[in-house]
Coordinates of C-alpha atoms and ligand atoms in Angstrom, one line a residue:
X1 CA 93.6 212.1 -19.3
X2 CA 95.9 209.1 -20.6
X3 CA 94.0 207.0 -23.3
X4 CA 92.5 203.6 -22.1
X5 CA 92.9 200.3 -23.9
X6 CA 90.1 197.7 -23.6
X7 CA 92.9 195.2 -22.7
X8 CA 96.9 195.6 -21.3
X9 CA 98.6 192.4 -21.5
X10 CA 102.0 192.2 -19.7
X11 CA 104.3 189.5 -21.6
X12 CA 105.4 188.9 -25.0
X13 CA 106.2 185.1 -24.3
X14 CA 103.8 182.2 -26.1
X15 CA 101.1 183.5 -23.3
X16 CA 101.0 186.7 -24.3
X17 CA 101.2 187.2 -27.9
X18 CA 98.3 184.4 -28.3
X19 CA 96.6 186.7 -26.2
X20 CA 97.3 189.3 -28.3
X21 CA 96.2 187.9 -31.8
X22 CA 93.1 186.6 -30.2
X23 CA 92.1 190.1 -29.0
X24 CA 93.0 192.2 -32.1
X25 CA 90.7 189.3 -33.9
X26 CA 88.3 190.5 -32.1
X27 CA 88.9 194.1 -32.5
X28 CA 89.8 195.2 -29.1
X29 CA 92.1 197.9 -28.6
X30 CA 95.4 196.1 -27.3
X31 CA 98.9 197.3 -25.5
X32 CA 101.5 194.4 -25.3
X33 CA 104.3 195.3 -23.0
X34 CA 107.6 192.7 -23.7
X35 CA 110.8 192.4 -25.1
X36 CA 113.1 192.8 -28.4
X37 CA 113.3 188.8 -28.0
X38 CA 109.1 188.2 -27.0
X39 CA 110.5 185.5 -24.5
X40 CA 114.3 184.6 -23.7
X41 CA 112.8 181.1 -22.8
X42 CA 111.5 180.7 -26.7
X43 CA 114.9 182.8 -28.6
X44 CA 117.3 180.3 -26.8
X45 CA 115.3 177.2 -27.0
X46 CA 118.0 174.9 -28.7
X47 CA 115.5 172.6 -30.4
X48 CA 111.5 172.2 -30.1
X49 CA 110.6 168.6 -30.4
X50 CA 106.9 169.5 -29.4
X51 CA 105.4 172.4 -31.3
X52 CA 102.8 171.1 -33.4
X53 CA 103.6 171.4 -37.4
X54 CA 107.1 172.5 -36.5
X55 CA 108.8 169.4 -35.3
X56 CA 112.9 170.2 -34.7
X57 CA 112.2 174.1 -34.7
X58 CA 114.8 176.1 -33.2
X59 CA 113.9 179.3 -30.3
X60 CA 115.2 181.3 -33.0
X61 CA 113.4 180.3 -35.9
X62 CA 110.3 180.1 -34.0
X63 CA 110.6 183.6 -32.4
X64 CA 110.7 185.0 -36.2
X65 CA 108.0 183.3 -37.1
X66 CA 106.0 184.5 -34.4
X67 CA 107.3 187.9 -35.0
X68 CA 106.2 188.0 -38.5
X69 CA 102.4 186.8 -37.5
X70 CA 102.4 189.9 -35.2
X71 CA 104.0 192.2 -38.0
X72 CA 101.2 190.7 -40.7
X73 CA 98.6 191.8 -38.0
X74 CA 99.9 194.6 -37.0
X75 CA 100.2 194.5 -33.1
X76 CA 103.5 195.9 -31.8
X77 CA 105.4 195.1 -28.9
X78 CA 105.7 198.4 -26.2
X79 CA 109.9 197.5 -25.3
X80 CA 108.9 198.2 -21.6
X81 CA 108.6 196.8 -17.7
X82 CA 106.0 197.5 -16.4
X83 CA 107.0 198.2 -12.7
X84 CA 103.4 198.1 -10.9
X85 CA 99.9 198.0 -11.7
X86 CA 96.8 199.2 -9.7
X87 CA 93.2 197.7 -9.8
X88 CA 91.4 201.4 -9.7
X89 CA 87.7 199.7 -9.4
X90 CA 87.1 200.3 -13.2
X91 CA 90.1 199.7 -14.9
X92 CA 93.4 198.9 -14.1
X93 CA 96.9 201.8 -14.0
X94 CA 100.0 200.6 -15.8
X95 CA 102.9 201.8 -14.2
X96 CA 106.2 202.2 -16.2
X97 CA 109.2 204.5 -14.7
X98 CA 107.3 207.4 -14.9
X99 CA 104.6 207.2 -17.3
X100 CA 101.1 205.3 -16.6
X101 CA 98.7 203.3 -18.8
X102 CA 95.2 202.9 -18.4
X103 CA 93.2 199.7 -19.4
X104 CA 89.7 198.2 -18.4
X105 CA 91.3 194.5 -18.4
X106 CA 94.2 192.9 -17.8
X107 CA 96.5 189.9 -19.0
X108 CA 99.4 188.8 -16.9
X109 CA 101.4 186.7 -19.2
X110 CA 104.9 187.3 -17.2
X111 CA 106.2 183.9 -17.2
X112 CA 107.6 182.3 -14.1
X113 CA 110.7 183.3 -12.2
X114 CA 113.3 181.3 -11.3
X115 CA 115.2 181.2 -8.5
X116 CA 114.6 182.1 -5.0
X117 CA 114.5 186.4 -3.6
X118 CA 117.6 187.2 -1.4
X119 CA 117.5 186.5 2.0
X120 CA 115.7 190.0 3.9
X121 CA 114.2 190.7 0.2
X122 CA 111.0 190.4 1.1
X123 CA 111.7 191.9 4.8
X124 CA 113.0 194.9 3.4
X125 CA 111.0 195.7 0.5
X126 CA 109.7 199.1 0.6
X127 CA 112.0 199.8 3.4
X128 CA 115.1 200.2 0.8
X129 CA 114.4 197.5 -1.5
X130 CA 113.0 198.2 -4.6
X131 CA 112.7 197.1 -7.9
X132 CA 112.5 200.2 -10.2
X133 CA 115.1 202.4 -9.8
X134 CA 114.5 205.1 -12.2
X135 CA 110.8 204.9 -10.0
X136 CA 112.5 205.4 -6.7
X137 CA 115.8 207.3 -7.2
X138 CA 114.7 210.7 -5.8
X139 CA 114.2 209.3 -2.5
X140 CA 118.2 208.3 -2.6
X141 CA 119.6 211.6 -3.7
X142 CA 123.1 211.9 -1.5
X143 CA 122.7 208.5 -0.6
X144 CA 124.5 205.1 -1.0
X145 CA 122.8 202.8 -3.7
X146 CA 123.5 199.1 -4.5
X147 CA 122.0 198.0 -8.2
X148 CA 121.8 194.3 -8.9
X149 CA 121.0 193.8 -12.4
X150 CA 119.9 191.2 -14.7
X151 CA 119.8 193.0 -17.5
X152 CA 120.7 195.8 -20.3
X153 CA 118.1 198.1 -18.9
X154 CA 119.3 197.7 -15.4
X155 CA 122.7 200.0 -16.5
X156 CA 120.4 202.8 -17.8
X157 CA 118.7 202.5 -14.5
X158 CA 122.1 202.6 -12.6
X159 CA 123.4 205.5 -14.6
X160 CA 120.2 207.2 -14.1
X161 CA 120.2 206.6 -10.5
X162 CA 124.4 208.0 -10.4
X163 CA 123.6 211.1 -11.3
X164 CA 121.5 211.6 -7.8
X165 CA 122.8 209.0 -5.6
X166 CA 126.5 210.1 -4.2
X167 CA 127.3 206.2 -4.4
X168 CA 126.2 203.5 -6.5
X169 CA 127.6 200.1 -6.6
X170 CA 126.5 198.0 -9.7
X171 CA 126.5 193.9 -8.8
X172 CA 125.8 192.3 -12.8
X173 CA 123.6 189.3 -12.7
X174 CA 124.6 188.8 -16.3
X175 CA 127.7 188.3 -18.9
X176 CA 127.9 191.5 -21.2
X177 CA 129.4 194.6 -22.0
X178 CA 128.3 197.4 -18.9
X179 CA 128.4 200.7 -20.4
X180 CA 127.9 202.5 -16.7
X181 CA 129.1 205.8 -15.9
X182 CA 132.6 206.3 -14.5
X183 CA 131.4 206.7 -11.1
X184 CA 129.8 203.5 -10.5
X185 CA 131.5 200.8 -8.9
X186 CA 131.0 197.1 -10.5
X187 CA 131.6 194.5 -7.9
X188 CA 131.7 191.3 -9.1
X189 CA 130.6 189.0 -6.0
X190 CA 127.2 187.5 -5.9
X191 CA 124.5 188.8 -3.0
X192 CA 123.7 186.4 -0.6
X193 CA 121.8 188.7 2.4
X194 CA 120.0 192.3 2.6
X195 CA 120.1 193.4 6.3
X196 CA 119.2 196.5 7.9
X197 CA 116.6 197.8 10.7
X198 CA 114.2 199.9 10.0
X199 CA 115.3 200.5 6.7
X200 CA 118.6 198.6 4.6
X201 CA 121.8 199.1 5.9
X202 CA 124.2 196.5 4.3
X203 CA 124.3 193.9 1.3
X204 CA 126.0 191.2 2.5
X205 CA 128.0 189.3 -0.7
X206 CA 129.9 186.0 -0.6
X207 CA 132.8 187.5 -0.7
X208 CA 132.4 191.2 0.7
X209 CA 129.6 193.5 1.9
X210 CA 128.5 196.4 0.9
X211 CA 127.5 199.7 3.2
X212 CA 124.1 200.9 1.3
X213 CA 121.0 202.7 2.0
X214 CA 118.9 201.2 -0.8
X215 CA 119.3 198.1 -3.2
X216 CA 117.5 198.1 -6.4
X217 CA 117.0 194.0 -7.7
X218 CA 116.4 195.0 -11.3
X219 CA 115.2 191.1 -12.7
X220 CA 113.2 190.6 -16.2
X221 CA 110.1 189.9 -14.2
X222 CA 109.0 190.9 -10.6
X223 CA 107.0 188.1 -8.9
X224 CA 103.1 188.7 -9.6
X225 CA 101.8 190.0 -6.2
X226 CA 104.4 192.3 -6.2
X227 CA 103.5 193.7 -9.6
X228 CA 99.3 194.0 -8.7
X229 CA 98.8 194.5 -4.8
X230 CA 96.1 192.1 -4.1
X231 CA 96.7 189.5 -6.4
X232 CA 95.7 186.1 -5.4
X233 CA 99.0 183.5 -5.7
X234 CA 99.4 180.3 -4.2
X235 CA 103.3 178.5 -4.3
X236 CA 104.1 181.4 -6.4
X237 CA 101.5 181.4 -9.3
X238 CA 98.4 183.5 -9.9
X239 CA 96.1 181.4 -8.6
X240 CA 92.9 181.5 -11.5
X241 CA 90.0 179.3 -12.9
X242 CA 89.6 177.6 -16.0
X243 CA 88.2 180.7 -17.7
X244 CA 91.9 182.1 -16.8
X245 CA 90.3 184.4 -14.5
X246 CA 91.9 185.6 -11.5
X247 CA 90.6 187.0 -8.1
X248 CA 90.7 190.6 -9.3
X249 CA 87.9 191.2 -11.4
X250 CA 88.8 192.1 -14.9
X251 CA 92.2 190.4 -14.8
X252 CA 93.0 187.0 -16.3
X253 CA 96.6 185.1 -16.0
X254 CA 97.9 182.9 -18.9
X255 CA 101.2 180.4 -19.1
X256 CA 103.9 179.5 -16.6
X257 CA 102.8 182.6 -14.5
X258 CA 99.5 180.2 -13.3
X259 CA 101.8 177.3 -13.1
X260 CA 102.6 174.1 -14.5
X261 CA 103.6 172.2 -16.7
X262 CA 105.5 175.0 -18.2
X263 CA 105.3 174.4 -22.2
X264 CA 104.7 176.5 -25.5
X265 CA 101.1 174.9 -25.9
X266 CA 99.4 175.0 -22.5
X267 CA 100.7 178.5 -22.2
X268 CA 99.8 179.5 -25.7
X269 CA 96.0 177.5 -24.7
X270 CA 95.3 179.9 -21.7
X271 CA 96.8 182.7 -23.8
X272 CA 93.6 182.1 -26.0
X273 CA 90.8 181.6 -23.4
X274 CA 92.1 184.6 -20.9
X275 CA 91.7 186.6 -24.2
X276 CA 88.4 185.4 -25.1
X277 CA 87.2 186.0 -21.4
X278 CA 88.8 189.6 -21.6
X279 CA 86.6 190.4 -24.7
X280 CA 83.5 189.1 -23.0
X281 CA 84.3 190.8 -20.4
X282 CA 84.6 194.1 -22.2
X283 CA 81.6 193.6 -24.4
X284 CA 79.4 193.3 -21.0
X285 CA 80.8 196.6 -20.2
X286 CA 79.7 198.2 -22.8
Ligands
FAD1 P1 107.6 183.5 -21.0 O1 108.0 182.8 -22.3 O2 108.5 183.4 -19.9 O3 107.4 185.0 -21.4 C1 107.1 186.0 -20.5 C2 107.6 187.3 -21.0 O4 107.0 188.4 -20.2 C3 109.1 187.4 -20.9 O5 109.6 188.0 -22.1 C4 109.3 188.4 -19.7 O6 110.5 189.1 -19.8 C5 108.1 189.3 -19.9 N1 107.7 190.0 -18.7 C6 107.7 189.5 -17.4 N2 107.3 190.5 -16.6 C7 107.2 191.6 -17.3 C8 106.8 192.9 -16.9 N3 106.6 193.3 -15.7 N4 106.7 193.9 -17.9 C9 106.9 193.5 -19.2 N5 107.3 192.2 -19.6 C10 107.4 191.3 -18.7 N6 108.5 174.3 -23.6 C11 108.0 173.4 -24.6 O7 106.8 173.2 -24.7 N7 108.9 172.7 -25.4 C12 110.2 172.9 -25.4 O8 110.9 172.3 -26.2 C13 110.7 173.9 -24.4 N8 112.0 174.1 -24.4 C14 112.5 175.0 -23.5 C15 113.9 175.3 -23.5 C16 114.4 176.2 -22.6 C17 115.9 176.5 -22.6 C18 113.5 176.9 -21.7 C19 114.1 177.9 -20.7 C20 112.2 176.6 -21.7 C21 111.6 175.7 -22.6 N9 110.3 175.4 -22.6 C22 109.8 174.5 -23.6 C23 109.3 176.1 -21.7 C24 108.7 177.4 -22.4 O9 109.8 178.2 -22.8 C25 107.7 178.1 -21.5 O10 106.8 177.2 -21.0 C26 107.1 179.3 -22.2 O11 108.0 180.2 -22.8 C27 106.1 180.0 -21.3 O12 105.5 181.1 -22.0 P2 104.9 182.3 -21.2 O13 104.4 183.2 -22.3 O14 104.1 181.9 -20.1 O15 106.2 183.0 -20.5

């Protein structure tokens, strides 16, 4: 049986690390799932004219001193996606390529997402689409796969996926060096439609299209109701109350992921109270 934390919190953004420092103050056994950075939207923050105390602060500078605070309390960062998670009645599964967490309550502090899914996205999702590849590649062995990444761990999920698949193509999202495996194609033309039947048969590009059986969209975040099946969201945040609580019991929401204005503070605020709810929540548990 896989240990269980008193509280998963998805995010390492402003949301989620507050979340983070006010659970371990209150002794609760925490998992923080994130990135190297914590947030992108905090490293490359050019200048911070609002952050109380820190007037002029740069992402940068800021993301250190965050860092630090976690180091001094000892809370690490787990450097993964979690892919899905599952309300099991008592506590809620973590889902990450192939491994799974357990934890009795849950902060979503993923952020927001900009930008609009691909036309037949939604249409064809779980019919070909997908969003974790390393998840979902057995069911593409011999087949034709299309990978359109966003990011570094999007080529170890294409490579990965190449050694089953008889075709991948790799469509990067982002500027970089891609260190695929010789038998991946890169096509550099931007998606514009998925389209299929029953299941995906074709990416159509702006410039070309692309013959595939499955399309992986590999983004740093997946929208919310995608990631917990049953999640309440209304124009695309995780709908909550003030206590940050949302309609799944045992799981609270915190920063631009329940909506606006999206800023450091407000999402660093509801960082705080979905912890403190979290803990009471445990404590009643007990
Ligand atoms: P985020 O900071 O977006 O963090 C969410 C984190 O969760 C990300 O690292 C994401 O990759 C991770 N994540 C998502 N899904 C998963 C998953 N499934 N598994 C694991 N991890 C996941 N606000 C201000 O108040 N003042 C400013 O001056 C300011 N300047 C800005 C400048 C720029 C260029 C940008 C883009 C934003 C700026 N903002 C500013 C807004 C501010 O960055 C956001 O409001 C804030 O970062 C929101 O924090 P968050 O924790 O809710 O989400």
């Amino acid at each position: 049986m896989s240990e269980r934390y008193d509280i998963a919190i998805v995010g390492s953004g402003p949301a989620g690390i507050t979340a983070a420092i006010n659970a371990r103050i209150r002794n609760k056994k925490i998992i923080v799932f994130g990135y190297e950075n914590l947030s992108n939207k905090l490293y490359l923050a050019p200048k911070i004219d609002n952050y109380v105390g820190f007037y002029g602060i740069s992402g940068k500078e800021l993301t250190k001193k965050f860092k630090e605070h976690l180091d001094e309390m000892n809370i690490d960062i787990t450097y993964e996606r979690v892919d899905n998670i599952y309300a099991m009645g008592d506590y809620y599964a973590l889902m990450i390529s192939d491994k799974t967490y357990e934890a009795t309550s849950l902060i979503l502090a993923t952020g927001v997402q900009f930008g609009k899914p691909f036309k037949g996205e939604s249409e064809f999702l779980g019919r070909g689409v997908g969003y974790c590849a390393t998840c979902d590649a057995p069911l593409y062995k011999n087949k034709v796969v299309t990978i359109i990444g966003y990011n570094n761990e999007s080529i170890e999920e294409a490579n990965y996926v190449s050694e089953l698949a008889s075709k991948v193509y790799f469509i990067p999202m982002f500027k970089g060096e891609y260190d695929l495996n010789s038998n991946i194609e890169i096509i550099n033309d931007k998606p514009v439609e998925i389209i299929g039947d029953s299941m995906v048969k074709k990416i159509i590009l702006r410039n070309s299209e692309l013959e595939s059986d499955g399309v992986f969209i590999l983004r740093d975040s997946i929208s919310p109701d995608q990631l917990v099946p049953g999640l309440l969201v209304e124009d695309g945040h995780i709908k909550v109350n003030r206590d940050m609580e949302t309609n799944l019991k045992g799981c609270y929401a915190a920063g631009d992921s329940t909506g606006k204005p999206y800023q450091y503070l407000k999402a660093m605020g509801e960082g705080q109270v979905a912890a403190l709810n979290a803990v009471s929540y445990i404590d009643k548990k007990c």
